[in-house]
């Protein structure tokens, strides 16, 4: 496969030739889910976990797509490109209906699209800035849906303020980033908000919890108040493409001593080792 080839409804073709109908419900309504799957050295990372999240999302939006793990691998592996760090973007819409109507169409074949892109390198050791913003999104953030306008607006507001990410606050408590999960070290304990409908169940998040427990790093899944977040000695953002990104400035004030912390340094080493042995 050439680097710019993509998969669309059973075909591999150049990106510029990939087309969908203007009546596709993903285009009209955002009636679709997606998945971002990193790959290292040609291996899709934590693929079964990503596939489970995809299937959970499909079930939640009542869209039946019954591919096996091997069928998905047969589709996605040919898209992998040269290079160590890359990711597959996979999107499934409800498909093309014969008219624009909010109700589900009676007969509709899902649209399946996938492409591969390199993961941009990040200077994580320097840390990034983040700002806190009100979480104005809908109530089903656990579904990895493509309806991301609220996330986009929040992320852009953070960028406008010179920050890499918006950490979202709902009723006085941190939920997650606009495009990431969050962790904080508070009084020596690594804490991340529990899985609810208010956060996306991140795969990287779960890996960090596993690594912390396996390596005797004290960790809890618990709520994080805004006050506690502002007093944290370390704050991290996590996602499939960012991995574990330390926040050293929050709302224009230093986090801890304004440098990456010792817990992040330990977890960063554990995570990089884990990437090499787990697929």
mmCIF file of C-alpha atoms in Angstrom:
data_model
loop_
_atom_site.group_PDB
_atom_site.id
_atom_site.type_symbol
_atom_site.label_atom_id
_atom_site.label_comp_id
_atom_site.label_asym_id
_atom_site.label_seq_id
_atom_site.Cartn_x
_atom_site.Cartn_y
_atom_site.Cartn_z
ATOM 1 C CA UNK A 1 0.000 0.000 0.000
ATOM 2 C CA UNK A 2 1.174 3.522 -0.688
ATOM 3 C CA UNK A 3 1.328 5.949 2.202
ATOM 4 C CA UNK A 4 -1.684 7.993 1.109
ATOM 5 C CA UNK A 5 -3.973 5.043 0.449
ATOM 6 C CA UNK A 6 -7.079 4.695 2.592
ATOM 7 C CA UNK A 7 -9.812 2.091 3.102
ATOM 8 C CA UNK A 8 -13.400 2.944 2.176
ATOM 9 C CA UNK A 9 -16.219 0.398 2.057
ATOM 10 C CA UNK A 10 -14.160 -2.576 0.920
ATOM 11 C CA UNK A 11 -11.666 -0.742 -1.294
ATOM 12 C CA UNK A 12 -8.132 0.578 -0.856
ATOM 13 C CA UNK A 13 -7.661 3.723 -2.890
ATOM 14 C CA UNK A 14 -5.687 6.986 -2.877
ATOM 15 C CA UNK A 15 -6.909 9.527 -0.345
ATOM 16 C CA UNK A 16 -7.848 12.053 -3.023
ATOM 17 C CA UNK A 17 -10.152 9.486 -4.667
ATOM 18 C CA UNK A 18 -12.052 8.594 -1.480
ATOM 19 C CA UNK A 19 -15.567 10.056 -1.660
ATOM 20 C CA UNK A 20 -18.782 9.754 0.331
ATOM 21 C CA UNK A 21 -22.319 10.870 -0.472
ATOM 22 C CA UNK A 22 -23.575 14.211 0.838
ATOM 23 C CA UNK A 23 -26.482 12.171 2.235
ATOM 24 C CA UNK A 24 -24.184 10.091 4.431
ATOM 25 C CA UNK A 25 -25.528 10.410 7.976
ATOM 26 C CA UNK A 26 -22.026 10.885 9.353
ATOM 27 C CA UNK A 27 -21.733 14.019 7.227
ATOM 28 C CA UNK A 28 -25.264 15.278 7.870
ATOM 29 C CA UNK A 29 -25.699 14.466 11.559
ATOM 30 C CA UNK A 30 -22.406 13.210 12.979
ATOM 31 C CA UNK A 31 -24.278 9.888 13.227
ATOM 32 C CA UNK A 32 -21.111 7.850 13.649
ATOM 33 C CA UNK A 33 -18.388 6.638 15.970
ATOM 34 C CA UNK A 34 -14.640 6.477 15.527
ATOM 35 C CA UNK A 35 -11.502 4.962 16.976
ATOM 36 C CA UNK A 36 -7.848 6.029 17.045
ATOM 37 C CA UNK A 37 -5.453 3.070 17.314
ATOM 38 C CA UNK A 38 -1.716 3.707 17.704
ATOM 39 C CA UNK A 39 0.823 1.369 16.157
ATOM 40 C CA UNK A 40 4.465 0.910 17.121
ATOM 41 C CA UNK A 41 6.968 -0.986 14.986
ATOM 42 C CA UNK A 42 4.116 -2.242 12.806
ATOM 43 C CA UNK A 43 1.989 -3.565 15.681
ATOM 44 C CA UNK A 44 -1.430 -2.156 16.575
ATOM 45 C CA UNK A 45 -1.238 -1.219 20.269
ATOM 46 C CA UNK A 46 -3.824 -2.702 22.673
ATOM 47 C CA UNK A 47 -5.960 -3.589 19.667
ATOM 48 C CA UNK A 48 -8.470 -5.739 21.542
ATOM 49 C CA UNK A 49 -9.166 -2.897 23.992
ATOM 50 C CA UNK A 50 -9.650 -0.402 21.169
ATOM 51 C CA UNK A 51 -11.957 -2.837 19.387
ATOM 52 C CA UNK A 52 -14.005 -3.350 22.553
ATOM 53 C CA UNK A 53 -14.453 0.420 22.907
ATOM 54 C CA UNK A 54 -15.477 0.634 19.244
ATOM 55 C CA UNK A 55 -18.042 -2.143 19.694
ATOM 56 C CA UNK A 56 -19.367 -0.491 22.868
ATOM 57 C CA UNK A 57 -19.845 2.740 20.917
ATOM 58 C CA UNK A 58 -21.588 0.963 18.044
ATOM 59 C CA UNK A 59 -23.931 -0.730 20.496
ATOM 60 C CA UNK A 60 -24.637 2.566 22.253
ATOM 61 C CA UNK A 61 -25.725 4.239 19.004
ATOM 62 C CA UNK A 62 -27.628 1.103 17.881
ATOM 63 C CA UNK A 63 -25.507 0.419 14.817
ATOM 64 C CA UNK A 64 -24.876 -3.229 13.956
ATOM 65 C CA UNK A 65 -21.410 -3.938 12.521
ATOM 66 C CA UNK A 66 -20.323 -7.496 13.272
ATOM 67 C CA UNK A 67 -16.721 -7.864 12.143
ATOM 68 C CA UNK A 68 -14.423 -10.243 14.009
ATOM 69 C CA UNK A 69 -11.041 -9.218 15.361
ATOM 70 C CA UNK A 70 -9.295 -10.980 12.497
ATOM 71 C CA UNK A 71 -11.526 -9.307 9.918
ATOM 72 C CA UNK A 72 -10.669 -5.888 11.350
ATOM 73 C CA UNK A 73 -6.970 -6.744 11.361
ATOM 74 C CA UNK A 74 -7.186 -7.851 7.728
ATOM 75 C CA UNK A 75 -8.692 -4.456 6.882
ATOM 76 C CA UNK A 76 -6.385 -2.268 8.943
ATOM 77 C CA UNK A 77 -2.951 -3.872 8.741
ATOM 78 C CA UNK A 78 -2.437 -3.075 5.021
ATOM 79 C CA UNK A 79 -2.828 0.620 5.850
ATOM 80 C CA UNK A 80 0.199 0.725 8.148
ATOM 81 C CA UNK A 81 2.996 2.896 6.794
ATOM 82 C CA UNK A 82 6.733 2.975 7.339
ATOM 83 C CA UNK A 83 7.887 4.460 10.623
ATOM 84 C CA UNK A 84 7.823 3.528 14.284
ATOM 85 C CA UNK A 85 4.922 5.642 15.606
ATOM 86 C CA UNK A 86 1.695 5.957 13.640
ATOM 87 C CA UNK A 87 -2.036 5.641 14.165
ATOM 88 C CA UNK A 88 -5.073 4.258 12.399
ATOM 89 C CA UNK A 89 -8.159 6.480 12.279
ATOM 90 C CA UNK A 90 -11.294 4.351 11.860
ATOM 91 C CA UNK A 91 -14.765 5.857 11.433
ATOM 92 C CA UNK A 92 -18.087 4.070 11.010
ATOM 93 C CA UNK A 93 -21.244 5.999 10.064
ATOM 94 C CA UNK A 94 -24.809 4.756 9.806
ATOM 95 C CA UNK A 95 -24.436 5.145 6.041
ATOM 96 C CA UNK A 96 -26.327 6.799 3.200
ATOM 97 C CA UNK A 97 -30.100 7.238 3.436
ATOM 98 C CA UNK A 98 -32.370 8.265 0.569
ATOM 99 C CA UNK A 99 -33.438 11.445 2.386
ATOM 100 C CA UNK A 100 -32.405 13.653 5.288
ATOM 101 C CA UNK A 101 -34.434 12.525 8.289
ATOM 102 C CA UNK A 102 -33.467 12.420 11.954
ATOM 103 C CA UNK A 103 -35.017 8.981 12.445
ATOM 104 C CA UNK A 104 -32.984 5.883 11.643
ATOM 105 C CA UNK A 105 -33.438 4.754 8.020
ATOM 106 C CA UNK A 106 -34.994 1.316 7.555
ATOM 107 C CA UNK A 107 -32.351 0.118 5.095
ATOM 108 C CA UNK A 108 -28.887 1.588 5.344
ATOM 109 C CA UNK A 109 -25.421 0.096 4.860
ATOM 110 C CA UNK A 110 -22.794 1.495 7.254
ATOM 111 C CA UNK A 111 -19.943 3.517 5.788
ATOM 112 C CA UNK A 112 -16.539 2.280 6.970
ATOM 113 C CA UNK A 113 -13.500 4.497 6.486
ATOM 114 C CA UNK A 114 -9.925 4.072 7.742
ATOM 115 C CA UNK A 115 -6.595 5.773 7.162
ATOM 116 C CA UNK A 116 -3.120 5.780 8.676
ATOM 117 C CA UNK A 117 -1.028 8.809 9.712
ATOM 118 C CA UNK A 118 2.280 9.286 11.531
ATOM 119 C CA UNK A 119 2.174 10.327 15.188
ATOM 120 C CA UNK A 120 3.798 13.730 15.510
ATOM 121 C CA UNK A 121 6.727 13.740 17.965
ATOM 122 C CA UNK A 122 6.230 15.653 21.223
ATOM 123 C CA UNK A 123 8.839 17.106 23.553
ATOM 124 C CA UNK A 124 7.086 15.704 26.622
ATOM 125 C CA UNK A 125 9.971 16.358 29.007
ATOM 126 C CA UNK A 126 9.333 20.107 28.671
ATOM 127 C CA UNK A 127 5.690 19.879 29.719
ATOM 128 C CA UNK A 128 2.818 21.955 28.337
ATOM 129 C CA UNK A 129 0.349 24.614 29.426
ATOM 130 C CA UNK A 130 -3.327 23.917 30.055
ATOM 131 C CA UNK A 131 -6.332 25.979 31.108
ATOM 132 C CA UNK A 132 -9.508 25.010 32.931
ATOM 133 C CA UNK A 133 -12.819 25.662 31.157
ATOM 134 C CA UNK A 134 -16.454 24.823 31.886
ATOM 135 C CA UNK A 135 -17.479 21.428 30.508
ATOM 136 C CA UNK A 136 -20.353 22.374 28.195
ATOM 137 C CA UNK A 137 -20.574 19.065 26.317
ATOM 138 C CA UNK A 138 -23.453 16.576 26.158
ATOM 139 C CA UNK A 139 -24.180 13.858 28.712
ATOM 140 C CA UNK A 140 -22.816 10.837 26.797
ATOM 141 C CA UNK A 141 -19.104 11.601 26.643
ATOM 142 C CA UNK A 142 -18.334 7.888 27.146
ATOM 143 C CA UNK A 143 -19.332 7.301 23.485
ATOM 144 C CA UNK A 144 -16.471 8.022 21.090
ATOM 145 C CA UNK A 145 -18.790 9.839 18.701
ATOM 146 C CA UNK A 146 -17.708 12.113 15.864
ATOM 147 C CA UNK A 147 -19.995 14.891 17.111
ATOM 148 C CA UNK A 148 -17.062 16.854 18.540
ATOM 149 C CA UNK A 149 -18.021 20.486 17.969
ATOM 150 C CA UNK A 150 -18.065 21.323 21.695
ATOM 151 C CA UNK A 151 -14.651 19.692 22.148
ATOM 152 C CA UNK A 152 -13.297 21.605 19.156
ATOM 153 C CA UNK A 153 -14.502 24.949 20.481
ATOM 154 C CA UNK A 154 -13.054 24.263 23.937
ATOM 155 C CA UNK A 155 -9.727 23.121 22.524
ATOM 156 C CA UNK A 156 -9.533 26.196 20.277
ATOM 157 C CA UNK A 157 -10.224 28.482 23.235
ATOM 158 C CA UNK A 158 -7.285 26.856 25.021
ATOM 159 C CA UNK A 159 -5.095 27.342 21.940
ATOM 160 C CA UNK A 160 -6.161 30.984 21.752
ATOM 161 C CA UNK A 161 -4.849 31.367 25.309
ATOM 162 C CA UNK A 162 -1.493 29.811 24.377
ATOM 163 C CA UNK A 163 -2.268 26.413 25.914
ATOM 164 C CA UNK A 164 -2.083 22.878 24.564
ATOM 165 C CA UNK A 165 -5.312 21.645 26.116
ATOM 166 C CA UNK A 166 -8.475 22.583 27.994
ATOM 167 C CA UNK A 167 -9.125 20.671 31.207
ATOM 168 C CA UNK A 168 -12.889 20.576 31.604
ATOM 169 C CA UNK A 169 -14.679 21.388 34.848
ATOM 170 C CA UNK A 170 -18.256 20.329 35.625
ATOM 171 C CA UNK A 171 -19.933 21.385 38.872
ATOM 172 C CA UNK A 172 -16.564 22.083 40.466
ATOM 173 C CA UNK A 173 -14.866 18.828 39.436
ATOM 174 C CA UNK A 174 -12.458 17.966 36.624
ATOM 175 C CA UNK A 175 -13.802 15.492 34.078
ATOM 176 C CA UNK A 176 -11.169 15.205 31.325
ATOM 177 C CA UNK A 177 -9.403 17.215 28.664
ATOM 178 C CA UNK A 178 -11.070 18.335 25.443
ATOM 179 C CA UNK A 179 -9.176 15.520 23.701
ATOM 180 C CA UNK A 180 -7.570 13.601 26.555
ATOM 181 C CA UNK A 181 -8.001 11.952 29.937
ATOM 182 C CA UNK A 182 -6.400 13.546 32.981
ATOM 183 C CA UNK A 183 -4.330 12.353 35.924
ATOM 184 C CA UNK A 184 -3.115 14.349 38.917
ATOM 185 C CA UNK A 185 -0.662 13.614 41.713
ATOM 186 C CA UNK A 186 -2.262 14.941 44.901
ATOM 187 C CA UNK A 187 -0.581 14.400 48.267
ATOM 188 C CA UNK A 188 1.597 11.720 46.694
ATOM 189 C CA UNK A 189 -1.315 9.738 45.225
ATOM 190 C CA UNK A 190 -1.937 9.417 41.475
ATOM 191 C CA UNK A 191 -5.638 10.112 40.864
ATOM 192 C CA UNK A 192 -7.824 9.956 37.744
ATOM 193 C CA UNK A 193 -11.590 10.496 37.517
ATOM 194 C CA UNK A 194 -13.616 7.254 37.489
ATOM 195 C CA UNK A 195 -15.343 5.950 34.381
ATOM 196 C CA UNK A 196 -18.779 7.480 34.020
ATOM 197 C CA UNK A 197 -20.829 8.876 31.156
ATOM 198 C CA UNK A 198 -18.902 12.141 31.671
ATOM 199 C CA UNK A 199 -15.560 10.865 30.344
ATOM 200 C CA UNK A 200 -14.256 8.823 27.447
ATOM 201 C CA UNK A 201 -12.926 5.439 28.686
ATOM 202 C CA UNK A 202 -9.377 5.952 27.448
ATOM 203 C CA UNK A 203 -7.188 3.003 26.490
ATOM 204 C CA UNK A 204 -4.007 4.833 27.536
ATOM 205 C CA UNK A 205 -5.768 5.709 30.789
ATOM 206 C CA UNK A 206 -6.370 2.013 31.479
ATOM 207 C CA UNK A 207 -2.763 1.121 30.642
ATOM 208 C CA UNK A 208 -1.496 3.703 33.144
ATOM 209 C CA UNK A 209 -3.761 2.345 35.871
ATOM 210 C CA UNK A 210 -2.498 -1.174 35.135
ATOM 211 C CA UNK A 211 1.148 -0.088 35.185
ATOM 212 C CA UNK A 212 0.722 1.885 38.388
ATOM 213 C CA UNK A 213 -0.839 -1.062 40.207
ATOM 214 C CA UNK A 214 1.769 -3.488 38.855
ATOM 215 C CA UNK A 215 4.645 -1.250 39.946
ATOM 216 C CA UNK A 216 3.449 -0.169 43.384
ATOM 217 C CA UNK A 217 2.563 3.394 42.439
ATOM 218 C CA UNK A 218 -0.349 4.417 44.646
ATOM 219 C CA UNK A 219 -3.319 5.166 42.384
ATOM 220 C CA UNK A 220 -7.005 5.881 42.889
ATOM 221 C CA UNK A 221 -9.972 6.384 40.597
ATOM 222 C CA UNK A 222 -11.715 9.279 42.299
ATOM 223 C CA UNK A 223 -13.184 12.705 41.640
ATOM 224 C CA UNK A 224 -10.772 15.647 41.448
ATOM 225 C CA UNK A 225 -12.099 19.006 42.601
ATOM 226 C CA UNK A 226 -10.878 22.151 40.900
ATOM 227 C CA UNK A 227 -9.277 23.240 44.174
ATOM 228 C CA UNK A 228 -7.403 19.928 44.441
ATOM 229 C CA UNK A 229 -6.318 20.136 40.815
ATOM 230 C CA UNK A 230 -4.902 23.601 41.383
ATOM 231 C CA UNK A 231 -2.863 22.254 44.333
ATOM 232 C CA UNK A 232 -1.631 19.105 42.533
ATOM 233 C CA UNK A 233 2.122 18.494 42.345
ATOM 234 C CA UNK A 234 1.735 16.882 38.892
ATOM 235 C CA UNK A 235 -0.948 16.904 36.175
ATOM 236 C CA UNK A 236 -0.921 14.661 33.082
ATOM 237 C CA UNK A 237 -2.928 14.515 29.867
ATOM 238 C CA UNK A 238 -3.233 11.100 28.233
ATOM 239 C CA UNK A 239 -4.431 9.851 24.852
ATOM 240 C CA UNK A 240 -3.492 7.401 22.119
ATOM 241 C CA UNK A 241 -1.445 9.954 20.169
ATOM 242 C CA UNK A 242 -0.147 12.098 23.048
ATOM 243 C CA UNK A 243 0.646 9.110 25.281
ATOM 244 C CA UNK A 244 1.409 10.761 28.684
ATOM 245 C CA UNK A 245 1.877 14.514 28.439
ATOM 246 C CA UNK A 246 2.784 16.423 31.615
ATOM 247 C CA UNK A 247 1.188 19.786 32.324
ATOM 248 C CA UNK A 248 3.650 22.166 33.990
ATOM 249 C CA UNK A 249 1.510 25.332 33.840
ATOM 250 C CA UNK A 250 -2.207 25.426 34.655
ATOM 251 C CA UNK A 251 -4.218 28.627 34.273
ATOM 252 C CA UNK A 252 -0.940 30.516 33.888
ATOM 253 C CA UNK A 253 0.382 29.250 37.247
ATOM 254 C CA UNK A 254 3.108 26.596 37.716
ATOM 255 C CA UNK A 255 2.057 23.054 38.575
ATOM 256 C CA UNK A 256 4.184 21.994 41.535
ATOM 257 C CA UNK A 257 7.639 23.412 40.910
ATOM 258 C CA UNK A 258 6.849 24.065 37.265
ATOM 259 C CA UNK A 259 8.869 21.055 36.075
ATOM 260 C CA UNK A 260 7.905 17.510 35.089
ATOM 261 C CA UNK A 261 7.534 15.405 38.213
ATOM 262 C CA UNK A 262 9.145 12.253 39.528
ATOM 263 C CA UNK A 263 5.959 10.169 39.215
ATOM 264 C CA UNK A 264 5.657 11.137 35.545
ATOM 265 C CA UNK A 265 9.301 10.248 34.937
ATOM 266 C CA UNK A 266 8.732 6.790 36.442
ATOM 267 C CA UNK A 267 5.489 6.213 34.508
ATOM 268 C CA UNK A 268 6.993 7.491 31.260
ATOM 269 C CA UNK A 269 9.747 4.873 31.498
ATOM 270 C CA UNK A 270 7.254 2.121 32.339
ATOM 271 C CA UNK A 271 4.973 3.097 29.468
ATOM 272 C CA UNK A 272 7.765 3.196 26.892
ATOM 273 C CA UNK A 273 8.867 -0.283 27.976
ATOM 274 C CA UNK A 274 5.267 -1.524 27.841
ATOM 275 C CA UNK A 275 4.861 -0.282 24.269
ATOM 276 C CA UNK A 276 7.654 -2.547 23.111
ATOM 277 C CA UNK A 277 6.135 -5.774 24.419
ATOM 278 C CA UNK A 278 2.339 -5.338 24.218
ATOM 279 C CA UNK A 279 0.214 -5.407 21.052
#
